Coordinates of C-alpha atoms and ligand atoms in Angstrom, one line a residue:
X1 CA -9.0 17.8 -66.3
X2 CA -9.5 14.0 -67.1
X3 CA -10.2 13.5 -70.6
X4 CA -13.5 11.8 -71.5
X5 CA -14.7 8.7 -73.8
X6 CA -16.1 9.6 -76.5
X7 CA -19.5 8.7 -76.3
X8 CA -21.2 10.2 -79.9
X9 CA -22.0 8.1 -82.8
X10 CA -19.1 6.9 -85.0
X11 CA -20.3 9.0 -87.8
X12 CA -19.0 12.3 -85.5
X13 CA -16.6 11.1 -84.0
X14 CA -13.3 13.3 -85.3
X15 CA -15.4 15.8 -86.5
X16 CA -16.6 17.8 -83.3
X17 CA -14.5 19.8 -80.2
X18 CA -16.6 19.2 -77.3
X19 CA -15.1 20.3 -74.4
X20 CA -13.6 17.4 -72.2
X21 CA -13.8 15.0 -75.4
X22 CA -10.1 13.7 -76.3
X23 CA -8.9 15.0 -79.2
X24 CA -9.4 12.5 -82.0
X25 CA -7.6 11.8 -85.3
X26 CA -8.6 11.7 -88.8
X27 CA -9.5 8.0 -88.2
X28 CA -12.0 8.8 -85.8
X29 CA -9.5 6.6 -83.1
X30 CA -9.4 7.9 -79.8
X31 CA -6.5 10.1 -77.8
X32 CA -6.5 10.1 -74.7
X33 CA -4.3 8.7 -71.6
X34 CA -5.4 7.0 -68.8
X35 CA -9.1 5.9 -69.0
X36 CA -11.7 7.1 -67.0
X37 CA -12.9 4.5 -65.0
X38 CA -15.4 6.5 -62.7
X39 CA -17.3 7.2 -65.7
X40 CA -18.3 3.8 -66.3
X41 CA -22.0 2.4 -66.3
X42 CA -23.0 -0.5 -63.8
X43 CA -23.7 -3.1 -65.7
X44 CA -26.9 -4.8 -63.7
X45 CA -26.7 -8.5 -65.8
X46 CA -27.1 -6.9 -69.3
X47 CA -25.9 -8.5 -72.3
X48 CA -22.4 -7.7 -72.9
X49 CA -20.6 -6.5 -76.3
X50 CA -17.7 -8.1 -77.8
X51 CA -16.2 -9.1 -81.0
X52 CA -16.6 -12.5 -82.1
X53 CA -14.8 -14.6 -84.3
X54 CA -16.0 -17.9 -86.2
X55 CA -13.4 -20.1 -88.1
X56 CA -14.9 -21.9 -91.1
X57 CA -13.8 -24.7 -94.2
X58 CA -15.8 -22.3 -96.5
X59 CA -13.9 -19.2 -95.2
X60 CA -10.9 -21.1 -95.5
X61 CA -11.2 -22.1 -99.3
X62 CA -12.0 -18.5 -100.1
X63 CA -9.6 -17.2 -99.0
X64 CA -7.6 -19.4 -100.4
X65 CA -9.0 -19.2 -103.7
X66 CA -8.8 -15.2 -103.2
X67 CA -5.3 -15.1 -102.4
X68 CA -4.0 -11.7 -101.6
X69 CA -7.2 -10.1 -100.8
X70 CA -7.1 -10.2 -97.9
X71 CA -8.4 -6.6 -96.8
X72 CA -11.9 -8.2 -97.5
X73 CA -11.6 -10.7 -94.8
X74 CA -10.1 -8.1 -91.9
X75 CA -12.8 -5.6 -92.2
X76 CA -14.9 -6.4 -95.1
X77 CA -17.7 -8.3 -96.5
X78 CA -15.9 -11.5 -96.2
X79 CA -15.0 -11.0 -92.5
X80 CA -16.6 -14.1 -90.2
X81 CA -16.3 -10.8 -87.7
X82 CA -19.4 -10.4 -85.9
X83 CA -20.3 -7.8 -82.6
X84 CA -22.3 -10.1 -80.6
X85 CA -24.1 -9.1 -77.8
X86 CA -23.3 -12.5 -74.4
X87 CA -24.4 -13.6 -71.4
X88 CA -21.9 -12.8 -69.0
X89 CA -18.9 -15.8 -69.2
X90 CA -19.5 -18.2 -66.0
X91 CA -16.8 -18.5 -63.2
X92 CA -15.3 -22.2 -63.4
X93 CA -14.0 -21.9 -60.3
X94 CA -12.8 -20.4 -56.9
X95 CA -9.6 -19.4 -58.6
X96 CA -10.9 -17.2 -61.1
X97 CA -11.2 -13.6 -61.7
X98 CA -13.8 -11.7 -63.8
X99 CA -12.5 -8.7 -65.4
X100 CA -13.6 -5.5 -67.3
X101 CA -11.7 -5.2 -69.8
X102 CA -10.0 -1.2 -70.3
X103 CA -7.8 -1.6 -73.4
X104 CA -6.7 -4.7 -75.3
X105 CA -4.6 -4.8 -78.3
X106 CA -4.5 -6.1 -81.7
X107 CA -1.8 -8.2 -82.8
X108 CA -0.3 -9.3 -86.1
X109 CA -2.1 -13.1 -85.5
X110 CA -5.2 -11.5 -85.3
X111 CA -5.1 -9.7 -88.3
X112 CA -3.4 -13.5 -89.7
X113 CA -6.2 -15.7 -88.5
X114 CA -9.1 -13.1 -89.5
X115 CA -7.7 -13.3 -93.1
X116 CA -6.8 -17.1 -93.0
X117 CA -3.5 -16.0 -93.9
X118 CA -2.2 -18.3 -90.9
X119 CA -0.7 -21.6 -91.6
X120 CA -3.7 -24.0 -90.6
X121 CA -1.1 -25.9 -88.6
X122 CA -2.5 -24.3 -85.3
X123 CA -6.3 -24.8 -85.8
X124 CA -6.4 -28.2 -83.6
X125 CA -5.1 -25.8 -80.7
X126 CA -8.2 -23.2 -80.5
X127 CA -11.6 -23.3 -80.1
X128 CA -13.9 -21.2 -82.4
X129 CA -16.3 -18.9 -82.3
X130 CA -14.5 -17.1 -79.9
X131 CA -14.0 -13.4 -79.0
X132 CA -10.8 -12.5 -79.9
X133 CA -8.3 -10.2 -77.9
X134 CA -5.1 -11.5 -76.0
X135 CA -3.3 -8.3 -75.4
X136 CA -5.5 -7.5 -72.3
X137 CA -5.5 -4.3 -69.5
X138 CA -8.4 -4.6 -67.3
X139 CA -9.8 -4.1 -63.8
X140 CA -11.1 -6.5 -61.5
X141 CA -14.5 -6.8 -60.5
X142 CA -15.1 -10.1 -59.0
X143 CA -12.6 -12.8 -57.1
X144 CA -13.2 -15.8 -56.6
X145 CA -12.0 -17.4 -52.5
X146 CA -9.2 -18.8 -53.8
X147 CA -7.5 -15.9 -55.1
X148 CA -5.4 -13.8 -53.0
X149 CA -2.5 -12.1 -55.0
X150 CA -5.6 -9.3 -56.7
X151 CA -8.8 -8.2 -55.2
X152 CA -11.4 -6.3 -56.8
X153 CA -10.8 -2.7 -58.6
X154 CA -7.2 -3.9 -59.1
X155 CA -5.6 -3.1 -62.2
X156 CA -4.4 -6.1 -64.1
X157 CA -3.1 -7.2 -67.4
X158 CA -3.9 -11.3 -68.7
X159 CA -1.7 -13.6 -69.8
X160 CA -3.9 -15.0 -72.0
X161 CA -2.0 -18.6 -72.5
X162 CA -3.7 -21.5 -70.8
X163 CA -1.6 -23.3 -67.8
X164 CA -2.8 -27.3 -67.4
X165 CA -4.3 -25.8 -64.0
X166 CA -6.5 -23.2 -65.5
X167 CA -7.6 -26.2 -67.9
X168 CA -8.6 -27.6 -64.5
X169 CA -6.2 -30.7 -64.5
X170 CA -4.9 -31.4 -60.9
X171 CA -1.2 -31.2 -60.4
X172 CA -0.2 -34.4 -61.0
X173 CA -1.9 -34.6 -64.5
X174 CA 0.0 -31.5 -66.0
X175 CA 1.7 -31.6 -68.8
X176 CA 6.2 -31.8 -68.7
X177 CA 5.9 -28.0 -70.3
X178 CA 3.1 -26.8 -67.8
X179 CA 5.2 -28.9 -64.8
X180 CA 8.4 -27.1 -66.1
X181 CA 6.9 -23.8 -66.1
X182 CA 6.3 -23.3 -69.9
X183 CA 2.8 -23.5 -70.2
X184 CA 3.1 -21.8 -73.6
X185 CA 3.8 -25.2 -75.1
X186 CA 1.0 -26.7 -73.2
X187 CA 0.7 -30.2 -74.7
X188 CA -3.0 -30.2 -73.8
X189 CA -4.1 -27.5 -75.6
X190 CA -6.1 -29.3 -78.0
X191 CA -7.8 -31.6 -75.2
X192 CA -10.9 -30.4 -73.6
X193 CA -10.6 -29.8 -70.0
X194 CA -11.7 -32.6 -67.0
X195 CA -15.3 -32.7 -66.8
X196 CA -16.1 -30.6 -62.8
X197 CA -19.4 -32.4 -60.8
X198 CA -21.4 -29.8 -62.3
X199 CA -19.9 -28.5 -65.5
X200 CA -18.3 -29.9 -68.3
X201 CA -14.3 -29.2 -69.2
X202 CA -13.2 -26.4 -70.9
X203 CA -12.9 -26.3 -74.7
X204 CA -9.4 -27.2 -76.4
X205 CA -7.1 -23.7 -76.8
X206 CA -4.5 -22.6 -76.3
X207 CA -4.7 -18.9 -75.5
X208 CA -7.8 -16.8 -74.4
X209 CA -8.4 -14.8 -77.8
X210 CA -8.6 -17.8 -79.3
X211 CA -11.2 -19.9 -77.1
X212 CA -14.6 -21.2 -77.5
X213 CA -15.2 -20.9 -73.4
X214 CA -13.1 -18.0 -72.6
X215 CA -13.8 -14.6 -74.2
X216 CA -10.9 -12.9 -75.2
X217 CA -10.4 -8.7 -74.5
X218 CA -12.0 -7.4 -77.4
X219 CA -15.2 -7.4 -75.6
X220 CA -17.0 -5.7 -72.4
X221 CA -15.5 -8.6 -69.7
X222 CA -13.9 -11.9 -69.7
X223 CA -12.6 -14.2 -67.2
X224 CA -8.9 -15.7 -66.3
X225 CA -7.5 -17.9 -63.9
X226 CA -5.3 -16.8 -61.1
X227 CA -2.4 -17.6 -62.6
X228 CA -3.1 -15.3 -65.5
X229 CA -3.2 -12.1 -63.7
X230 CA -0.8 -9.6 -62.9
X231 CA -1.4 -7.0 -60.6
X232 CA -0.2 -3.3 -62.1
X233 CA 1.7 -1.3 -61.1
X234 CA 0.4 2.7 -60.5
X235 CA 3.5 4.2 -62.2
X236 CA 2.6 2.7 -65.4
X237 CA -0.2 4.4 -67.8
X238 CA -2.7 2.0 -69.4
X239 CA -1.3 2.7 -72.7
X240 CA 2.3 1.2 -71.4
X241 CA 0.7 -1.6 -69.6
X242 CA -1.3 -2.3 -72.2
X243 CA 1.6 -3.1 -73.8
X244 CA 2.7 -6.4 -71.1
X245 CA 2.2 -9.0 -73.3
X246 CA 3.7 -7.9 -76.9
X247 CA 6.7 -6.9 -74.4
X248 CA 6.5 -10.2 -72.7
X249 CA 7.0 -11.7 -76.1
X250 CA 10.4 -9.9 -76.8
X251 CA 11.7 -9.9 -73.8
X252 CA 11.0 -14.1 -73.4
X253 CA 12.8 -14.5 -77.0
X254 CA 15.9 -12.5 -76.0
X255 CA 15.9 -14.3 -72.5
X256 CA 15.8 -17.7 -74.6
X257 CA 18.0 -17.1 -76.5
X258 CA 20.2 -15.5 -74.6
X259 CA 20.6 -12.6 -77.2
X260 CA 21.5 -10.5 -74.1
X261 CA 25.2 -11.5 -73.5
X262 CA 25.9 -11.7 -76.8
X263 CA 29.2 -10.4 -78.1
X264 CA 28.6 -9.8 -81.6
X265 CA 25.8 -6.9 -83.2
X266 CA 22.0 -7.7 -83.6
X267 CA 20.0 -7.3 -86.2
X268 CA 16.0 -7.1 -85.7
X269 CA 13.8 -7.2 -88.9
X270 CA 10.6 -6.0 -88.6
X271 CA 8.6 -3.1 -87.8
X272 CA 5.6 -4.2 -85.8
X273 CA 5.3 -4.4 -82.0
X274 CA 7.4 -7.2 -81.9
X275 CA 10.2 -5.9 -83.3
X276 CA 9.9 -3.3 -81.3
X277 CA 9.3 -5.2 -78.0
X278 CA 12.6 -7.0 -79.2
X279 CA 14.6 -4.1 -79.3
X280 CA 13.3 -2.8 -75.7
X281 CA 14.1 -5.9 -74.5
X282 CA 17.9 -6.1 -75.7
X283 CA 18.1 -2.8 -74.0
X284 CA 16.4 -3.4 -70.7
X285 CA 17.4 -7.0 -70.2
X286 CA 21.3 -5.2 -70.5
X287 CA 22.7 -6.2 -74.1
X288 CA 25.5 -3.6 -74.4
X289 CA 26.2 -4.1 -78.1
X290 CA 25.4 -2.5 -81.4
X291 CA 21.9 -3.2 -82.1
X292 CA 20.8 -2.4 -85.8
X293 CA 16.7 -2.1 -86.5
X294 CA 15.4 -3.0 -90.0
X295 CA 12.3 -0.4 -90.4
X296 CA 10.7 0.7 -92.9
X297 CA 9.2 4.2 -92.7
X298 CA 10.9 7.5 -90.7
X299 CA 8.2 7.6 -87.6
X300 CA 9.5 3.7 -86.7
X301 CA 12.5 4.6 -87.4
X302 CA 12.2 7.5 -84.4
X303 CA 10.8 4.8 -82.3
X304 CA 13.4 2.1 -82.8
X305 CA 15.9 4.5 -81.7
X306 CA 14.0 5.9 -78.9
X307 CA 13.6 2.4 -77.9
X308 CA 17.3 1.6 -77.9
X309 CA 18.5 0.8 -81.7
X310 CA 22.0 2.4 -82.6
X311 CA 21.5 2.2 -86.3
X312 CA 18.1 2.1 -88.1
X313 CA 17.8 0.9 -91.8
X314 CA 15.6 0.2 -94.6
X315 CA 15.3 -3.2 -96.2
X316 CA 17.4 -3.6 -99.4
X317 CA 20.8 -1.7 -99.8
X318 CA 21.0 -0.1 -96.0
X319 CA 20.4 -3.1 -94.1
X320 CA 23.3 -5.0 -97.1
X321 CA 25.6 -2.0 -95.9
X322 CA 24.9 -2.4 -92.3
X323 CA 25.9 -6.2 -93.1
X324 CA 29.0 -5.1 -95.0
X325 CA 30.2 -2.8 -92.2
X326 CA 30.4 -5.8 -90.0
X327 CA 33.3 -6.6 -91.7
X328 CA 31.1 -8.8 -94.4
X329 CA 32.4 -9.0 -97.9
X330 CA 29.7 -10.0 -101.1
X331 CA 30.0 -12.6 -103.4
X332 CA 27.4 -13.0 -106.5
X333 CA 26.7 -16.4 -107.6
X334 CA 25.9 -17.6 -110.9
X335 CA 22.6 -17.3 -110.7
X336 CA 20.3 -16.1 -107.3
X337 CA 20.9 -13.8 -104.6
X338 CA 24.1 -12.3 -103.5
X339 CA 25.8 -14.0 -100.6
X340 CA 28.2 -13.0 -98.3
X341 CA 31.3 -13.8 -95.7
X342 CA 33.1 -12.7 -93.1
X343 CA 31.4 -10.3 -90.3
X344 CA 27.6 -10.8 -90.0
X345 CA 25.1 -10.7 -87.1
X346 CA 25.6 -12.6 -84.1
X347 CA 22.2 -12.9 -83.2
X348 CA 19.3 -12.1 -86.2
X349 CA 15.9 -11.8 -84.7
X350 CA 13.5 -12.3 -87.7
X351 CA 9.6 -10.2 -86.4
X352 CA 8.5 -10.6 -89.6
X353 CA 8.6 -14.4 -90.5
X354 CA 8.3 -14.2 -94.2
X355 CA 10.5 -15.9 -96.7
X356 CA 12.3 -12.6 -97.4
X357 CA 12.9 -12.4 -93.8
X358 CA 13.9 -15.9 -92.9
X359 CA 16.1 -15.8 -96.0
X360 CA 17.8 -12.5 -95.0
X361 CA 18.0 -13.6 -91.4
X362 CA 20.0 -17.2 -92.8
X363 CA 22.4 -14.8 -95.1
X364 CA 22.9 -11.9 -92.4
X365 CA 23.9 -14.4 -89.2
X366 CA 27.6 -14.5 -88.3
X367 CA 28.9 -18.3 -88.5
X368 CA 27.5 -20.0 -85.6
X369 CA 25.4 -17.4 -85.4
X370 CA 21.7 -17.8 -83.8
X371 CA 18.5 -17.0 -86.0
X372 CA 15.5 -15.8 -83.5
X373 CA 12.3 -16.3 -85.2
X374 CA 9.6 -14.6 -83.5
X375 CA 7.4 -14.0 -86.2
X376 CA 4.6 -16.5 -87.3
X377 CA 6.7 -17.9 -90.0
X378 CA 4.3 -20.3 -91.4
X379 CA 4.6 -22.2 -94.7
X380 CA 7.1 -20.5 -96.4
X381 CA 8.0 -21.2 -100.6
X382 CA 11.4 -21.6 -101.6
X383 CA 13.4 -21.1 -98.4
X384 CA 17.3 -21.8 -99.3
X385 CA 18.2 -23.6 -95.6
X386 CA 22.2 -23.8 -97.0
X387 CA 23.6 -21.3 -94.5
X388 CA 21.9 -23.2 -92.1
X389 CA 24.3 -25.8 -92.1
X390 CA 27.1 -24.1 -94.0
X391 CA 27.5 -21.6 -91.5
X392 CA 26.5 -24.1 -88.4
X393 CA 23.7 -21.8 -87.8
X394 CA 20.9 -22.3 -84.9
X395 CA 17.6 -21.4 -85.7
X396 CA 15.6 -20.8 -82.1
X397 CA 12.0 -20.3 -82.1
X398 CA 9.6 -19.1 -79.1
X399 CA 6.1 -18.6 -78.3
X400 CA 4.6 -16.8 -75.5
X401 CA 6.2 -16.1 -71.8
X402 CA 6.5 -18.4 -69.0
X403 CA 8.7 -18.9 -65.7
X404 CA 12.1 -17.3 -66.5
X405 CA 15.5 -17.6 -64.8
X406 CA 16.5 -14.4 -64.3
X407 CA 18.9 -12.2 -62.3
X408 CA 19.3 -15.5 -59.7
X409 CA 15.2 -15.5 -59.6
X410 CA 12.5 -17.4 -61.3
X411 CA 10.0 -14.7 -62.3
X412 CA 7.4 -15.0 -65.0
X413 CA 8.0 -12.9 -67.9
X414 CA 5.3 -10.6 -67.3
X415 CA 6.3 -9.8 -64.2
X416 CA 10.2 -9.0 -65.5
X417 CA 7.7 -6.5 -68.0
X418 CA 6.3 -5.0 -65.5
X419 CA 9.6 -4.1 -63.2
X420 CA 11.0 -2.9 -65.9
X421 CA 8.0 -0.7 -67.8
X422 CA 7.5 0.8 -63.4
X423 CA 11.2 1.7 -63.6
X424 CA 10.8 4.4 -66.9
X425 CA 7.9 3.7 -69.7
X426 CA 9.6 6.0 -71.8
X427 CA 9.6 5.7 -75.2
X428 CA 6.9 3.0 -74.6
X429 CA 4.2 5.1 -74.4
X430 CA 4.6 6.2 -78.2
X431 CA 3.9 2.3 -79.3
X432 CA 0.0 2.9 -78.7
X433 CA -0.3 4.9 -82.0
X434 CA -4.4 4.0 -82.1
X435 CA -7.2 3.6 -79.6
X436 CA -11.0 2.7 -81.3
X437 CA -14.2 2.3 -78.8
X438 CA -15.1 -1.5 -79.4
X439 CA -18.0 -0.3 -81.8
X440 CA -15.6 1.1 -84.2
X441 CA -14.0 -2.3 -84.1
X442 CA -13.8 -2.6 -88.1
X443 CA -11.7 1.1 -88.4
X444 CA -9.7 -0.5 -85.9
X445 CA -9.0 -3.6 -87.8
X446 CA -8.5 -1.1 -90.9
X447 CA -5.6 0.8 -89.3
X448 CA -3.6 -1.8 -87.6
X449 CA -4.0 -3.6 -91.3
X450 CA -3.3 -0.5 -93.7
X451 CA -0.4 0.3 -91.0
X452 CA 1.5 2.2 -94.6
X453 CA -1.4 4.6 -94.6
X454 CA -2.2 4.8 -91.1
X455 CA 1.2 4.7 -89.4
X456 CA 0.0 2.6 -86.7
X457 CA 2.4 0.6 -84.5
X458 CA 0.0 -0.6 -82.3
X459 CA -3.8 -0.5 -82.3
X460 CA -6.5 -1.0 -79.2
X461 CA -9.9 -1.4 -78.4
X462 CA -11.3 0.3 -75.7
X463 CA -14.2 -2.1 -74.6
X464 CA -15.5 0.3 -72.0
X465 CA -15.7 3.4 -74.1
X466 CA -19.0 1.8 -75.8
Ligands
ZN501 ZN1 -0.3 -11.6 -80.2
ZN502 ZN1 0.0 -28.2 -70.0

C-alpha cells in the first residue's frame, strides 16, 4: 500500500497510528518513500505557501552582537523566517518551466545565512526576501514552447544556479564563466537582468534559494529555466534524487580537482552532506585509493563506510593516528600545535570550513599535496598559512556544478549524478535522515541545526504534504 502524507495538525503528528499514515518519529518528521503525487489538491490560482526569508542591517548587528546564539535566529524569536502565503511566480519566458515542488533540502548555507553566521562577503550576490530552498525534487506542471528536453508531470530536480541566459542576457552578452560553461561563477550575479518589452530584469542572485524573483523549493511551486532542469530518472526514489545537488557538489569538487586519479590516500573532514557526497563521489567517479572519513558520531560513521570510506575516525587522536599511519612522524614545537613530516594526505577535502578544519587540512596534506575546500570557509581567526608554502601546497576551492569533462564527454554535473544514483542508490537512500511537511518548517530547521541530538544527515521539506 502507498504510504500517505500526513495531513493532521502538527500538534498529532507522531502521536497517532492511522492506518496508511507513515510512520513518524519522535520529531514529528515524516517517513515515508516515494511521495504520493495522486493525492495532491488542484490548486485553481490560490495563494501558495512557502518559506520566506528577509536579510536585514538590524538582523545583522544582532547577531552579531549575540554571537553564538545562534539557535534563536534558525528557529526562534529572532528568525527574519516567515510562511508567507504568494501569488503564483510569473513565467519570464518561453523557456521556462513551472514546478511543484515534492521535496527540497536544507543545506548547511541555509542554516549559515538564517543565523548571519555567513561571511557577509556574498550579500551583493542575492536578492532578499526570498524563499529559500536550492536542493529541489519537483514535478512539472507547466512548459513553456521553447522547452523540449521535459514536458509536464515529468519528474525533475533544479539546478538552482543562474546561467547569464536564464538572467535573460542574449548569447553574445554572457559572461567568460557562463560562455565557458561555469555558470556557478556567473560574473553577473549581482546585476539585474535586461529589462524584456514588457517586464523588467530579473533581480541580482546568484542561486534560486537565494532570489528576490525566483522562489526557491521551500515553498508550494517555483519556476526555472530550461537549462536548470533535469529530467529523472524512474529507478531513482525521491529521497535519492532529492539528493542531486548536494551530490553534484562533491562529485564537481573531486572532478576539479582531480582527486580521482590520485595516488596517495584522502582524507574528508566533515560530517554533513557534503562530506558525504564527497566520499560517494571518490568512489563512483573511480578513486581506487584508501579513503579515510573524519566523523564524528557512530550512525555517520555507518554511512561513510557504506558510502565508500575504508577507515572512519573521530577528530583528535584517531584522525592524528590515521595521519601517523601514512608514514607521518610528529614534531612539537615550542609553543603551538604539534606538526608533522613525512607521509600525509594527498588530497585533504576540508566539508567543514572552519579554522580547526582548514588548519588540520594545511598540517594533514602530503608535500605538494592539494587542500579541497568545500565548505563555506568564511572569515576565519588565526589561520597559520606556513604549510601552505612550506610544503608547496595548493589550496582549490569550488562552488556549485557546471559543464564537466568527463569520460571523453562534456556532461553537466547533474547529469554525471544522475547516471550514476540510476546505476545503484544504495547507501544513498539512508542520507534523507528527516522529512517535515512545509508547515512544520521551524522543527525542520531545529533538527538539521541540533544534528547531535537529532542525528540528522540530511533534512527536507515536503512542500506538497501541507
Ligand atoms: Zn547548498
Ligand atoms: Zn554569467
Amino acid at each position: 500500500m502507498a504510504p500517505q502524507i500526513d495531513r493532521r495538525e502538527p500538534a498529532e503528528v507522531g502521536a497517532g497510528s492511522d492506518e496508511g499514515c507513515p510512520p513518524t518519529g519522535d520529531d514529528g518528521s515524516l517517513h515515508f518513500g516515494t511521495l504520493p503525487h495522486s493525492t495532491r489538491p488542484r490548486r485553481n490560482g490560490r495563494p501558495l505557501k512557502a518559506v520566506e526569508f528577509n536579510v536585514t542591517i538590524p538582523g545583522y548587528v544582532l547577531a552579531r552582537s549575540l554571537g553564538r546564539i545562534s539557535d534563536a535566529f534558525i528557529y526562534g524569536r529572532a528568525s527574519q523566517l516567515r510562511l508567507a502565503e504568494r501569488t503564483p511566480p510569473s513565467m519570464p519566458g518561453a523557456d521556462w518551466v513551472r514546478i511543484e515542488v515534492d521535496l527540497c533540502g536544507i543545506c548547511g548555507s541555509d542554516l549559515g545565512n538564517i543565523s548571519y553566521r555567513s561571511s557577509p562577503a556574498m550579500e551583493p550576490f542575492g536578492s532578499f526576501p526570498a524563499v529559500l530552498g536550492h536542493e529541489i525534487l519537483g514535478r512539472v506542471v507547466e512548459a513553456g514552447p521553447g522547452v523540449t528536453h521535459v514536458e509536464v508531470g515529468d519528474r525533475v530536480v533544479v539546478d538552482p544556479m543562474l546561467h547569464c541566459e536564464a538572467r535573460g542576457w542574449g548569447a553574445g552578452a554572457w559572461c567568460r564563466s557562463c560562455a565557458a560553461g561555469r555558470h556557478a561563477t556567473c560574473e553577473k550575479a549581482a546585476e539585474q537582468g535586461p529589462a524584456g518589452s514588457d517586464r523588467e530584469g530579473l533581480a541580482p542572485g546568484s542561486t534560486i534559494g537565494y532570489h528576490r524573483d525566483l522562489p526557491g523549493g521551500w515553498g508550494e511551486q517555483m519556476i526555472a529555466h530550461r537549462r536548470q532542469v533535469f529530467p529523472v530518472p524512474d529507478a531513482i526514489p525521491d529521497r535519492v534524487a532529492v539528493l542531486a545537488e548536494p551530490l553534484s557538489i562533491g562529485v564537481h569538487g573531486v572532478l576539479g580537482s582531480r582527486a580521482f586519479q590520485a595516488r596517495g590516500p584522502v582524507l574528508v573532514i566533515g560530517s554533513g552532506a557534503i562530506a558525504f557526497a564527497t566520499v560517494w563521489a571518490l568512489r563512483t567517479l573511480g578513486y581506487g585509493g584508501r579513503v579515510v572519513a573524519q566523523v564524528k558520531r557512530p550512525h555517520e560513521v555507518a554511512l561513510a563506510e557504506s558510502l565508500g570510506a575504508n577507515e572512519t575516525v573521530a577528530p583528535g587522536d584517531e584522525a592524528r593516528q590515521a595521519l601517523i599511519d601514512t608514514g607521518a612522524s610528529a614534531y612539537m614545537p615550542v609553543v603551538g600545535d604539534e606538526v608533522y613530516a613525512g607521509g600525509g594526505f594527498e588530497v585533504v577535502f576540508d566539508c567543514v570550513g572552519s579554522r580547526a578544519s582548514v588548519s588540520q587540512a594545511l598540517r594533514y596534506a602530503s608535500p605538494r599535496g592539494r587542500v579541497v575546500v568545500l565548505g563555506c570557509a568564511g572569515q576565519l581567526r588565526k589561520l597559520d598559512l606556513t604549510f601552505l608554502w612550506a610544503r608547496e601546497l595548493r589550496i582549490e576551492g569550488f562552488v556549485g556544478y557546471g559543464t564537466e569533462r568527463w569520460n571523453g564527454r562534456a556532461q553537466h554535473t547533474f547529469e554525471i549524478v544522475l547516471e550514476r544514483m540510476a546505476a545503484g542508490p544504495g547507501a544513498l537512500a539512508d542520507l534523507v535522515t528527516h522529512i517535515f511537511p512545509l508547515k512544520q518548517y521551524r522543527d525542520a530547521l531545529r533538527a538539521a541545526y541540533d544534528h547531535r541530538r537529532s542525528e540528522a544527515i540530511k533534512v527536507a521539506l515536503a512542500p506538497g504534504s501541507g
